[in-house]
Short mmCIF file of C-alpha atoms in Angstrom, two decimals:
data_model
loop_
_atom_site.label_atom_id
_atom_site.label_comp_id
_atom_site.label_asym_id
_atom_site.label_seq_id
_atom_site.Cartn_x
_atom_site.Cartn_y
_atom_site.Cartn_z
CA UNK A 1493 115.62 55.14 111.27
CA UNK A 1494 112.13 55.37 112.32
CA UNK A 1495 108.97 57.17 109.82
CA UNK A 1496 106.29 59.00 110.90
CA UNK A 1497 103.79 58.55 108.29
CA UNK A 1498 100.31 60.69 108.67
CA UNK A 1499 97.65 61.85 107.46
CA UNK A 1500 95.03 64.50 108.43
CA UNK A 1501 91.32 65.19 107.46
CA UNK A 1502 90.48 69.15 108.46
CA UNK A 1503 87.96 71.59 107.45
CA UNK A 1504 89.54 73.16 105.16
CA UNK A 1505 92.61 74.39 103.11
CA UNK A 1506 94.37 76.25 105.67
CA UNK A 1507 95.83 75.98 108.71
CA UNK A 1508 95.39 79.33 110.20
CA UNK A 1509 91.42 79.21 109.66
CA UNK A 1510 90.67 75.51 109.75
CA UNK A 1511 90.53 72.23 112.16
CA UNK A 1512 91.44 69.12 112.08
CA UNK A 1513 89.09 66.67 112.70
CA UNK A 1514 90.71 63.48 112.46
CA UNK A 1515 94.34 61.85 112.38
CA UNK A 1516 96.43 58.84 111.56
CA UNK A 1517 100.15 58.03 112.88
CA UNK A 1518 101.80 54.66 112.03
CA UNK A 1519 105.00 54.39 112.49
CA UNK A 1520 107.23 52.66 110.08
CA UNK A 1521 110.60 50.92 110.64
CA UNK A 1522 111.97 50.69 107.27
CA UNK A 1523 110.16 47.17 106.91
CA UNK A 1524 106.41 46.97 108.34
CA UNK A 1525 104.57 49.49 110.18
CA UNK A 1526 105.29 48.67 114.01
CA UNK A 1527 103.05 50.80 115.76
CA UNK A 1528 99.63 53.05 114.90
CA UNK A 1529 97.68 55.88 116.54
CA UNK A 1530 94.43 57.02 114.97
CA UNK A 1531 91.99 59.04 116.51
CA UNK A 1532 88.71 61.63 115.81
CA UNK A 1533 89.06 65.30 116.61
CA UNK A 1534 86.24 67.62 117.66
CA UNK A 1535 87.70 70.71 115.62
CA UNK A 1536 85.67 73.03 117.40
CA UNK A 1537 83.92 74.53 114.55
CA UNK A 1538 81.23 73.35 111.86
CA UNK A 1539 82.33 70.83 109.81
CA UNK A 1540 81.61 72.16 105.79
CA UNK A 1541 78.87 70.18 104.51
CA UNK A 1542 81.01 69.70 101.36
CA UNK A 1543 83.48 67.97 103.44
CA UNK A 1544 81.07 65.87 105.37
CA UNK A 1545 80.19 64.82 101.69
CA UNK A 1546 83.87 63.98 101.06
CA UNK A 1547 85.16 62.32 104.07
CA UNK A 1548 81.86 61.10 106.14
CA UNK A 1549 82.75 62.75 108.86
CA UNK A 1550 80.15 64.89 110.51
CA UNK A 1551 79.67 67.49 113.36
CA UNK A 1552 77.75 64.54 115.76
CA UNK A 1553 80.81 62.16 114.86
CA UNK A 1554 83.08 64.84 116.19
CA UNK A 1555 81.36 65.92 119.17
CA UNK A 1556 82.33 63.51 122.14
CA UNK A 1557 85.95 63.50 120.56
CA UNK A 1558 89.10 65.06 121.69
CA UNK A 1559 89.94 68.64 121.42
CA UNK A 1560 93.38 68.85 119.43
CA UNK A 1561 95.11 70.24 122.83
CA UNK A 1562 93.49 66.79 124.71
CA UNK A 1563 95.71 64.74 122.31
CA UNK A 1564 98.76 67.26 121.54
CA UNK A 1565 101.15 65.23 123.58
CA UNK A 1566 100.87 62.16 122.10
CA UNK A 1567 100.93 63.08 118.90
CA UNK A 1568 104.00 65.09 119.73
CA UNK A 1569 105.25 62.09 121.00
CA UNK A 1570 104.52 60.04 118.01
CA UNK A 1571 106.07 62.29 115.96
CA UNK A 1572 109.37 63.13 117.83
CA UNK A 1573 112.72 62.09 116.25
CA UNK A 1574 110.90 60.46 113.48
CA UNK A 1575 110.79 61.64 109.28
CA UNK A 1576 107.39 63.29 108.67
CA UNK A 1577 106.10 61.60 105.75
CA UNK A 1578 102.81 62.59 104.05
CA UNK A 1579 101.37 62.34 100.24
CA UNK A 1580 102.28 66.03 99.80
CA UNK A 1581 103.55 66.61 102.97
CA UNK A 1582 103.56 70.24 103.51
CA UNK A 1583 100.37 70.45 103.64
CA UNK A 1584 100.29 67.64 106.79
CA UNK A 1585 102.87 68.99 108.39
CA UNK A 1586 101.55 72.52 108.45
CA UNK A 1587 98.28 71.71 110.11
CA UNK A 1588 99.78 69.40 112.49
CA UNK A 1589 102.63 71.93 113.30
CA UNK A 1590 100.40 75.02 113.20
CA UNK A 1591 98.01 72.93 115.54
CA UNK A 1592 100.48 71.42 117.70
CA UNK A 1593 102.24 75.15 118.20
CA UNK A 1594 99.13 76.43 119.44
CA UNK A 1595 99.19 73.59 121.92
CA UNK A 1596 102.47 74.86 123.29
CA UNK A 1597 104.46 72.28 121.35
CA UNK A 1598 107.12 72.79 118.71
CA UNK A 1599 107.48 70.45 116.07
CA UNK A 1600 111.13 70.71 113.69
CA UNK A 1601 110.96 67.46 112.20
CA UNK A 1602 112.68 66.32 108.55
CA UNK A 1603 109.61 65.94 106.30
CA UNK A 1604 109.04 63.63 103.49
CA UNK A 1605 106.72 63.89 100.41
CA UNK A 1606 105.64 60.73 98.66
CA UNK A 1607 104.44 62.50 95.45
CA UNK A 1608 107.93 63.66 95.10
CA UNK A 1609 109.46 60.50 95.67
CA UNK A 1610 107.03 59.06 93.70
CA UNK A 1611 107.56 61.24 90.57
CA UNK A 1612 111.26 60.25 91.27
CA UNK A 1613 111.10 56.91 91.81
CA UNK A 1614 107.91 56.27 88.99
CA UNK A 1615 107.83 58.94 86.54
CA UNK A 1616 105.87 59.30 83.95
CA UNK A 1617 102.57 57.89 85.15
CA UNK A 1618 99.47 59.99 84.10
CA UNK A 1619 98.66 61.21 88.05
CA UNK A 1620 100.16 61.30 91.12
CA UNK A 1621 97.40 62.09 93.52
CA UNK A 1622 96.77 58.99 95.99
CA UNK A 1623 93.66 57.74 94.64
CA UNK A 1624 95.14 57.48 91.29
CA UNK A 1625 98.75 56.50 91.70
CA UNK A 1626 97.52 53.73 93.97
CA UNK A 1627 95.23 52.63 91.33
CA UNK A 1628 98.29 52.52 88.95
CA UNK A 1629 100.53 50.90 91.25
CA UNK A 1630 97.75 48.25 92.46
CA UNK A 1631 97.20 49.19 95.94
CA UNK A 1632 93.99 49.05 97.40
CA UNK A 1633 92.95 51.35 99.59
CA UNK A 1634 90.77 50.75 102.19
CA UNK A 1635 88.14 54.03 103.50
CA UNK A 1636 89.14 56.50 101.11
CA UNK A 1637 89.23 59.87 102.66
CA UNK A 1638 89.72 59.08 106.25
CA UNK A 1639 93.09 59.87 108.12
CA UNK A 1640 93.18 55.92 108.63
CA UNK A 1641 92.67 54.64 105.37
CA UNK A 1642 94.97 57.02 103.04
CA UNK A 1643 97.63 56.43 106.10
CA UNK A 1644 97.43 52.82 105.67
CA UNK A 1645 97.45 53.09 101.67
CA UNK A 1646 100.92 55.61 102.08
CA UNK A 1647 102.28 53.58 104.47
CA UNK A 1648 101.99 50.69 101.59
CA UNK A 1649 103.21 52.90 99.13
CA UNK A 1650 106.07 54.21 100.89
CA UNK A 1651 106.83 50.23 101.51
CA UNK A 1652 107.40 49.84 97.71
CA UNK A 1653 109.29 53.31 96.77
CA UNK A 1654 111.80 51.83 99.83
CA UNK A 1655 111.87 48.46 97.52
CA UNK A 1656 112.45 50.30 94.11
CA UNK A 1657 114.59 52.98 95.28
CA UNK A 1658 118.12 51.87 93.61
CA UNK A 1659 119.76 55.23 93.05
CA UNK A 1660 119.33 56.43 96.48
CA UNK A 1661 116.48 59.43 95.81
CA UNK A 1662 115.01 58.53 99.56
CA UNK A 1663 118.40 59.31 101.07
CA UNK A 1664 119.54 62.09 98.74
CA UNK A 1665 115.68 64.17 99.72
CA UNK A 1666 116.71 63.21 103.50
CA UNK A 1667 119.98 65.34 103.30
CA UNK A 1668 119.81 68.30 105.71
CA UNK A 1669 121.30 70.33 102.67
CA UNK A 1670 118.87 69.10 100.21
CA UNK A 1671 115.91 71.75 99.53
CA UNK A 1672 113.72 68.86 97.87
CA UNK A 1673 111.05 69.18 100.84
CA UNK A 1674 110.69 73.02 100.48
CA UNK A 1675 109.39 72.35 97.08
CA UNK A 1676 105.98 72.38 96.14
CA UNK A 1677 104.92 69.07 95.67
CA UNK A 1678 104.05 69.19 91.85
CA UNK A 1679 107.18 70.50 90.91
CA UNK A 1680 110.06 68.48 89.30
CA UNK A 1681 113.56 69.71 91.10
CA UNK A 1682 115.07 70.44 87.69
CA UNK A 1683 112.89 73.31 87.27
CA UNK A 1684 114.33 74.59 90.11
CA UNK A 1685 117.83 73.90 89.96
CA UNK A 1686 118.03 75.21 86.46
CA UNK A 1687 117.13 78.53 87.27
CA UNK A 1688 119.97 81.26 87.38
CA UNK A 1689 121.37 83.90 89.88
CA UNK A 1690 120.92 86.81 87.78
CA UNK A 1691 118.28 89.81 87.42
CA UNK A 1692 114.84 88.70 85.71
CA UNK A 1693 111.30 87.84 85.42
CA UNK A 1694 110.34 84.39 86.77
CA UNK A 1695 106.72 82.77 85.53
CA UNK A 1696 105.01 80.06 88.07
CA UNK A 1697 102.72 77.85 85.77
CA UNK A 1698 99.91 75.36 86.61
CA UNK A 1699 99.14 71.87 85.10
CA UNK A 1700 97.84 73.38 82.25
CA UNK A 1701 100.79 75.49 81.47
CA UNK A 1702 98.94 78.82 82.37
CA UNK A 1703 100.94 81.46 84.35
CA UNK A 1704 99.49 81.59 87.47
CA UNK A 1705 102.21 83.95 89.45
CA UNK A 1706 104.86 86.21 87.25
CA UNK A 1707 107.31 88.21 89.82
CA UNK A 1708 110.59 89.79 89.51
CA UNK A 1709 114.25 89.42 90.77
CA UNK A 1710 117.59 90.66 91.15
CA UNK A 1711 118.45 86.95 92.03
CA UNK A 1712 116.03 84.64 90.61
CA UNK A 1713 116.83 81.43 92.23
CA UNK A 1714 117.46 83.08 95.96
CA UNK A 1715 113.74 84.78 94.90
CA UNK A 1716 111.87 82.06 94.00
CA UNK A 1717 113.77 79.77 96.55
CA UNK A 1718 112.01 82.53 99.17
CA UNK A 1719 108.12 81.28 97.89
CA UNK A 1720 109.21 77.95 99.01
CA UNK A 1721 110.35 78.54 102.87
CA UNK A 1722 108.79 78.36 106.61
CA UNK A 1723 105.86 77.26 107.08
CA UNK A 1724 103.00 80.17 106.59
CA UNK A 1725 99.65 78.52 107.08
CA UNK A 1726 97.74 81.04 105.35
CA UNK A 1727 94.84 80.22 102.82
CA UNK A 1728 96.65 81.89 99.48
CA UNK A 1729 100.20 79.97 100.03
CA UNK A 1730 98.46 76.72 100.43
CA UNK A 1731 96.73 76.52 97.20
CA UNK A 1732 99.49 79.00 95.58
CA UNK A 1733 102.20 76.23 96.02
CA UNK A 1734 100.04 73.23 94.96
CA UNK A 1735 98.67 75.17 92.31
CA UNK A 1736 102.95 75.10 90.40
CA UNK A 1737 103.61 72.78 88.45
CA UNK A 1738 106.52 74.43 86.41
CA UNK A 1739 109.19 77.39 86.30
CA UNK A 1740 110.54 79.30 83.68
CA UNK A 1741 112.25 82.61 83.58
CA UNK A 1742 113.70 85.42 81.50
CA UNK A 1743 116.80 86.69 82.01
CA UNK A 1744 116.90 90.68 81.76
CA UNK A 1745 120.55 91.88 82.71
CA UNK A 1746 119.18 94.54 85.56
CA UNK A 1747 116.53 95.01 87.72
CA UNK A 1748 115.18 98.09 86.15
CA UNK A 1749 114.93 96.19 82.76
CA UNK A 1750 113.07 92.83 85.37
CA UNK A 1751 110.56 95.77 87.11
CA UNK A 1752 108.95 96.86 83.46
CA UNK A 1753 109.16 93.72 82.10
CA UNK A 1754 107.02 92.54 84.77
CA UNK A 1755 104.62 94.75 84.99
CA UNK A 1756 104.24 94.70 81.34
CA UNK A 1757 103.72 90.90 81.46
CA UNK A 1758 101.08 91.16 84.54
CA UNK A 1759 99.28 93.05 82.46
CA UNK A 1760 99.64 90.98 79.82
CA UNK A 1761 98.82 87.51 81.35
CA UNK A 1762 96.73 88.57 84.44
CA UNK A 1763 98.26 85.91 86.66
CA UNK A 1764 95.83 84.52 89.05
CA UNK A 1765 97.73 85.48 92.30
CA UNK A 1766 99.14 88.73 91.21
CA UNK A 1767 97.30 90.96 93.08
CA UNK A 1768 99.36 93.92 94.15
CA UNK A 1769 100.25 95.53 90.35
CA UNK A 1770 97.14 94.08 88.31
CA UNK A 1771 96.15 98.16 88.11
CA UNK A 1772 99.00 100.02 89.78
CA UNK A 1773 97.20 103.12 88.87
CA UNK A 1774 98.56 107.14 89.42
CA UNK A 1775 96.50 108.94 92.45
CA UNK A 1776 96.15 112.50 90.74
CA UNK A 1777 95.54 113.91 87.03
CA UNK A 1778 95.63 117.37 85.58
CA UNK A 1779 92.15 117.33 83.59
CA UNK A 1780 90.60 120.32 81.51
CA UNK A 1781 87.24 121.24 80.81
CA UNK A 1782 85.32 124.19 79.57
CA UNK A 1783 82.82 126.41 81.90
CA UNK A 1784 79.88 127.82 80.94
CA UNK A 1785 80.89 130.75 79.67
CA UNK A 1786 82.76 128.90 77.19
CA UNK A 1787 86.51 129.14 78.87
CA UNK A 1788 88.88 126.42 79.12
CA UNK A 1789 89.74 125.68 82.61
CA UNK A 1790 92.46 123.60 84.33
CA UNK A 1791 92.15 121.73 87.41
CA UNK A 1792 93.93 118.81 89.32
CA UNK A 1793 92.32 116.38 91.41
CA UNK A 1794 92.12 112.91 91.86
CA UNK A 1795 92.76 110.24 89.12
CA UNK A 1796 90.11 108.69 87.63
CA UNK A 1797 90.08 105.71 85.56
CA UNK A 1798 87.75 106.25 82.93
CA UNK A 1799 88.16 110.05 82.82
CA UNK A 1800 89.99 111.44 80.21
CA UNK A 1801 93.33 113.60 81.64
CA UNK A 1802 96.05 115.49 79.98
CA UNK A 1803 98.76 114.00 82.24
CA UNK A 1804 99.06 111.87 85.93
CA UNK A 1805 100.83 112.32 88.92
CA UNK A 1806 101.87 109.77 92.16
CA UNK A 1807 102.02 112.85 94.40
CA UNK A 1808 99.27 116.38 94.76
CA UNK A 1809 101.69 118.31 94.98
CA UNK A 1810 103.59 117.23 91.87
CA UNK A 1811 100.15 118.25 90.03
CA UNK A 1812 100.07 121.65 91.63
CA UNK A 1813 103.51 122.81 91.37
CA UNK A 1814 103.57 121.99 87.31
CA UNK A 1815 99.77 123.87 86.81
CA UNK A 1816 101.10 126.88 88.71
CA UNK A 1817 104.37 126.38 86.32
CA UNK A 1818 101.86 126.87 83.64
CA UNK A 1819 100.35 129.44 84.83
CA UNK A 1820 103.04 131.77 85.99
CA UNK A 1821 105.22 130.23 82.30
CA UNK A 1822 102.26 131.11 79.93
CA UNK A 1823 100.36 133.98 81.59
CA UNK A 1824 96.70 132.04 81.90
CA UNK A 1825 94.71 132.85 84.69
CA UNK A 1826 94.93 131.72 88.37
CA UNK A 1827 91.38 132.51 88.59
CA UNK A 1828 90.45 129.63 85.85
CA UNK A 1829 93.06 126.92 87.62
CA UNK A 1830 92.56 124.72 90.40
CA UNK A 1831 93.06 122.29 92.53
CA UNK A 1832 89.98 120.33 94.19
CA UNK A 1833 88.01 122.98 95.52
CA UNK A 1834 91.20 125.22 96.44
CA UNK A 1835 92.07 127.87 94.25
CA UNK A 1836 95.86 127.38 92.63
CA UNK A 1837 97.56 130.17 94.64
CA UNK A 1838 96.33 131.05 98.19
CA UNK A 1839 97.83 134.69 98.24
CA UNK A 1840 98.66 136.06 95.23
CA UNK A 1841 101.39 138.05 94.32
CA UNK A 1842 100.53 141.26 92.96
CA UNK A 1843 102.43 139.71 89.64
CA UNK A 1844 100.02 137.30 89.42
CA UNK A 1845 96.92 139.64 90.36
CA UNK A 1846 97.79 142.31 87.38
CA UNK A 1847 98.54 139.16 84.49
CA UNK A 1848 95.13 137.68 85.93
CA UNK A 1849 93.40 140.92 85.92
CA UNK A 1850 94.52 141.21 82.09
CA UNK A 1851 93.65 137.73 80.88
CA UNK A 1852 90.00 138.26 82.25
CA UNK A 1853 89.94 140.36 79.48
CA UNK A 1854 90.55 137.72 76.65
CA UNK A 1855 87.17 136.64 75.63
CA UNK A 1856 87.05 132.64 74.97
CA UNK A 1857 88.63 131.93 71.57
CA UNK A 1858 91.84 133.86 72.21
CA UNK A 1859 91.88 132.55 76.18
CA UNK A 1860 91.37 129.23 75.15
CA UNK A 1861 94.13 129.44 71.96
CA UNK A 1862 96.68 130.24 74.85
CA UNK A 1863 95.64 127.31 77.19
CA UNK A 1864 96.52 125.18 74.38
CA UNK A 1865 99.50 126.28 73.38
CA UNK A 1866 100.62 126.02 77.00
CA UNK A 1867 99.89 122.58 76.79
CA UNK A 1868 101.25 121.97 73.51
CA UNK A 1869 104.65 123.25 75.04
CA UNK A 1870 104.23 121.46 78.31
CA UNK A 1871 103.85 118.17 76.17
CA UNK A 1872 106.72 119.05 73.62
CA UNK A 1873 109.18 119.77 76.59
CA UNK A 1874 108.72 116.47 78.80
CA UNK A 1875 111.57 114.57 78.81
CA UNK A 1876 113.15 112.23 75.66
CA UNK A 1877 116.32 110.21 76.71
CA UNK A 1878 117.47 106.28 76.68
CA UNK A 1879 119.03 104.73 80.12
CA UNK A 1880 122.03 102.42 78.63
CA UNK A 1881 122.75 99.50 81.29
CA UNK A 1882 124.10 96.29 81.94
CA UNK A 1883 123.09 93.51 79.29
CA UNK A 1884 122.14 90.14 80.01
CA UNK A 1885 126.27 88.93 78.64
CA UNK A 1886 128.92 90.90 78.03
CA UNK A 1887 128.12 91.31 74.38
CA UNK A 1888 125.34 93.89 74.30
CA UNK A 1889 123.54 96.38 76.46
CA UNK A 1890 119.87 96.86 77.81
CA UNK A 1891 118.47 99.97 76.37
CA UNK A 1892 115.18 102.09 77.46
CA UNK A 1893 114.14 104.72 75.12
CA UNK A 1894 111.98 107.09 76.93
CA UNK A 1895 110.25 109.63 74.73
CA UNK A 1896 108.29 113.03 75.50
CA UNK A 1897 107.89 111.53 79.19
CA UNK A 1898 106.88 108.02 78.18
CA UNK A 1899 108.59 105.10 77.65
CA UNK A 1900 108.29 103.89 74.10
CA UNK A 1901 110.73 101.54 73.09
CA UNK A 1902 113.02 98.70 75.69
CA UNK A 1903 115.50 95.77 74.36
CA UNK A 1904 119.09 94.93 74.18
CA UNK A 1905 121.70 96.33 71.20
CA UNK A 1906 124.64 94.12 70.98
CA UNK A 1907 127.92 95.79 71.40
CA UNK A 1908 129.00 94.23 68.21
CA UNK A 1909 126.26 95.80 66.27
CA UNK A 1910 127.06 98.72 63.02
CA UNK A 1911 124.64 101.27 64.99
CA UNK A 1912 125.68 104.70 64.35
CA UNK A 1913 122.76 106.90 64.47
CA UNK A 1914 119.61 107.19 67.41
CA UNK A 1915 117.53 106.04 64.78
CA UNK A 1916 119.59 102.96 64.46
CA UNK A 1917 119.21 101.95 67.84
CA UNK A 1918 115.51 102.46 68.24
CA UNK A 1919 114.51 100.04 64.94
CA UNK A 1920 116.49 97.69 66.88
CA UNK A 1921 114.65 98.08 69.99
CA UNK A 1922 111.12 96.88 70.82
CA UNK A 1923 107.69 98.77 71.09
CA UNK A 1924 106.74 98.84 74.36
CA UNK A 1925 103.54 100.22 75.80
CA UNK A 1926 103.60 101.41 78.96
CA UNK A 1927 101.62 102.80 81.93
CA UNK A 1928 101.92 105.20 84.88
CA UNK A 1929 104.04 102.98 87.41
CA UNK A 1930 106.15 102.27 84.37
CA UNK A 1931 107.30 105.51 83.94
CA UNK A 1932 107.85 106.50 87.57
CA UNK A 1933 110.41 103.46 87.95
CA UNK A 1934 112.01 104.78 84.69
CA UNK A 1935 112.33 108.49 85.89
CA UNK A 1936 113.17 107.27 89.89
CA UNK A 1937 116.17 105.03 88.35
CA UNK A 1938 117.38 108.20 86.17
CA UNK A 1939 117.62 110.49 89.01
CA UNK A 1940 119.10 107.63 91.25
CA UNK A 1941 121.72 107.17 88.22
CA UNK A 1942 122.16 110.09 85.66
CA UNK A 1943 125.48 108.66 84.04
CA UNK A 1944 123.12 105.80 82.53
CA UNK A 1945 121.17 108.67 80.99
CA UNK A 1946 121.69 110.04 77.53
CA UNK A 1947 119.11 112.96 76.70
CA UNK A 1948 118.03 112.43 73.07
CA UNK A 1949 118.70 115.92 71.03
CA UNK A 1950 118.27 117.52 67.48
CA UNK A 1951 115.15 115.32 66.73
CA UNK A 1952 116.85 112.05 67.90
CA UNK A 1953 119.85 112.33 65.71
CA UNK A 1954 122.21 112.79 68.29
CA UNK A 1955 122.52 112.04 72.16
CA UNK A 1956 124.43 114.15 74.70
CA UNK A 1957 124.99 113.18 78.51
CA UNK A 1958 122.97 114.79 80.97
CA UNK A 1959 125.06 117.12 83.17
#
């Protein structure tokens, strides 16, 4: 079994947008290193001044060198039917296979990562980047920072893990059903193997122990096993994968129960690569204000965050439909309720023309008294129920307790539990503030499954299923 070991100097973090501008091959038997190819690469781009700093390699040192597609072949060559072995190897091997795919080459080699091993082999030491594991393990390395140099001082390394590997970690990461190569390299397997096939929250953390990614699952160990495949070269996976150093989870019995609980904890933690719900905020809002005559008007139009509103929508139309409810429900005018710059009924009935006609007549006070007791009913009459679900055993249930439209209250009662009354269950269950997106997956998964829903009656004495 021959061993490909490499490594790369580039101009960047990322395959996709960055070069390569110099690399090392030496080829390892098992024993010694029997053969060696090391070579400069014009990347053809500016080389970062900061990484001219780091690695001494400059734009005229590059500039009579190889392209990448001059010296594809033999590096395919080099690296054909051989284990790919880097010190953190997927970030090697996705340069060279981005690069060497571009070239019209296809590289599907089995990788190795010598921080990995090394954490396997050596645990407990204070680092395990090169520099300082080789300074802890008393190998020298020669050129620092070039491809040939850090090859050489792996290459040594690698000698010794072969030496001190008695329980057979080397050939137990080489299995073609192992996964230990998909993982990112700071991450110890356990964390991974621990974690459970069931619905719930999973939290990525970095050296520090800071959550740094917090996403959601109906399978959490096929999910997070999906972070850790292919090969994407792109700029946020690279530093996203080196960036975990630990897993943990929370198990939440359904995936309704996993979606709030992670948006409540995004908001919460304000994960560094959570991008998409940071402010998953609604699109319209019914808003009031009061004209210059003095009248109370309502209007809907686009959400704004730092505007006050009575009450949000996802969809326009949503917002128009309920204001002309209002309307048409509580007899206000049509004339004093919009949407945008459209009035709220393009042709009027001649229902709605006579009540409109009359209500012009109501000076302010009394106008205005009726606009809020049409709100005062709208908000009394929105929606109080609980969804009852699956638990997270088969000794309790999940419970959401949604009240006048918002969800107030989540958590689990245990089946075993001397609950008798509403008012029971919700001192059992948790406060829970909530927000816009929160509420629509609540109200989408009680349309999708109205036996789970029990409308709360009588002042939350008493439930009855909705029909």
């Amino acid at each position: 079994m021959h061993y490909a070991i490499v490594d790369i100097e580039t101009t960047g973090g990322y395959a996709s947008g960055s070069g390569i501008t110099e690399i090392a091959i030496l080829i390892h038997d098992g024993t010694s290193v029997i053969d060696r190819y090391e070579t400069l690469i014009n990347p053809g781009r500016p080389i970062p001044w900061s990484i001219q700093a780091l690695t001494g390699i400059d734009d005229e040192m590059v500039a009579d060198s190889p392209a990448f597609e001059e010296v594809a072949d033999k590096i395919y060559q080099m690296l054909s039917d051989r284990i790919f072995i880097a010190h953190n190897v997927n970030f090697d091997y996705s340069f060279v296979k981005y690069h060497l795919q571009a070239a019209g080459y296809e590289l599907n080699a089995p990788k190795l990562c010598t921080v990995r091993l090394s954490r396997k082999i050596k645990p407990g030491l204070a680092s395990y980047s090169l520099g300082k594991l080789c300074d802890a393990l008393g190998i020298l390395i020669e050129n620092r920072h070039r491809a040939g140099g850090d090859a050489d001082a792996t290459a040594i390394l690698f000698s010794k893990l072969l030496a001190w590997d008695t329980s057979g970690h080397i050939a137990s990461m080489l299995k073609k059903t192992s996964k230990e190569q998909q993982l990112p390299p700071n991450l110890p397997k356990e964390d991974f193997t621990n974690l459970p096939s069931c619905p719930g929250v999973y939290y990525f953390q970095d050296m520090a122990g800071k959550e740094i990614y917090v996403g959601k699952a109906l399978n959490i160990k096929k999910r997070v096993a999906s972070h850790f495949s292919g090969h994407n070269p792109n700029p946020q996976r690279q530093h996203f994968l080196r960036s975990i150093y630990a897993i943990r989870y929370e198990n939440c019995g359904t995936e309704l129960m996993a979606l709030l609980l992670e948006a409540a904890e995004i908001k919460r933690l304000w994960p560094l690569y959570n991008r998409a719900m940071k402010s998953p905020e609604p699109k319209f809002a019914l808003y009031s204000y009061e004209d210059f005559h003095g009248y109370r008007r309502l209007a809907i139009g686009k959400h704004g965050k730092y505007h006050d509103c009575i009450h949000v929508f996802n969809r326009e139309s949503d917002g128009i439909r309920m204001l002309r409810k209002l309307v048409i429900d509580f007899g206000l005018s049509a004339e004093r309720c919009s949407y945008g710059r459209y009035p709220l009924f393009s042709s009027e009935s001649e229902d709605i023309q006579k009540l409109s006609t009359k209500i012009q007549l109501l000076n302010p006070e009394d106008y205005n008294a009726l606009v809020e007791n049409a709100l005062t009913k709208f908000t009394e009459n929105l929606p109080s129920f609980i969804i009852v679900d699956t638990g997270r055993n088969a000794d309790e249930n999940s419970c959401i307790w949604v009240e006048k439209g918002q969800l107030s209250r989540i958590g689990y009662v245990s089946n075993h539990a001397d609950l008798t009354r509403l008012t029971d269950i919700k001192e059992v269950l948790q406060p829970c503030v909530s927000n816009h997106y929160m509420n629509q997956l609540i109200f989408s998964y009680a349309e999708k499954y109205p036996l789970k829903v029990k409308r709360l009656m009588q002042e939350m004495t008493t439930f009855q299923e909705i029909p």
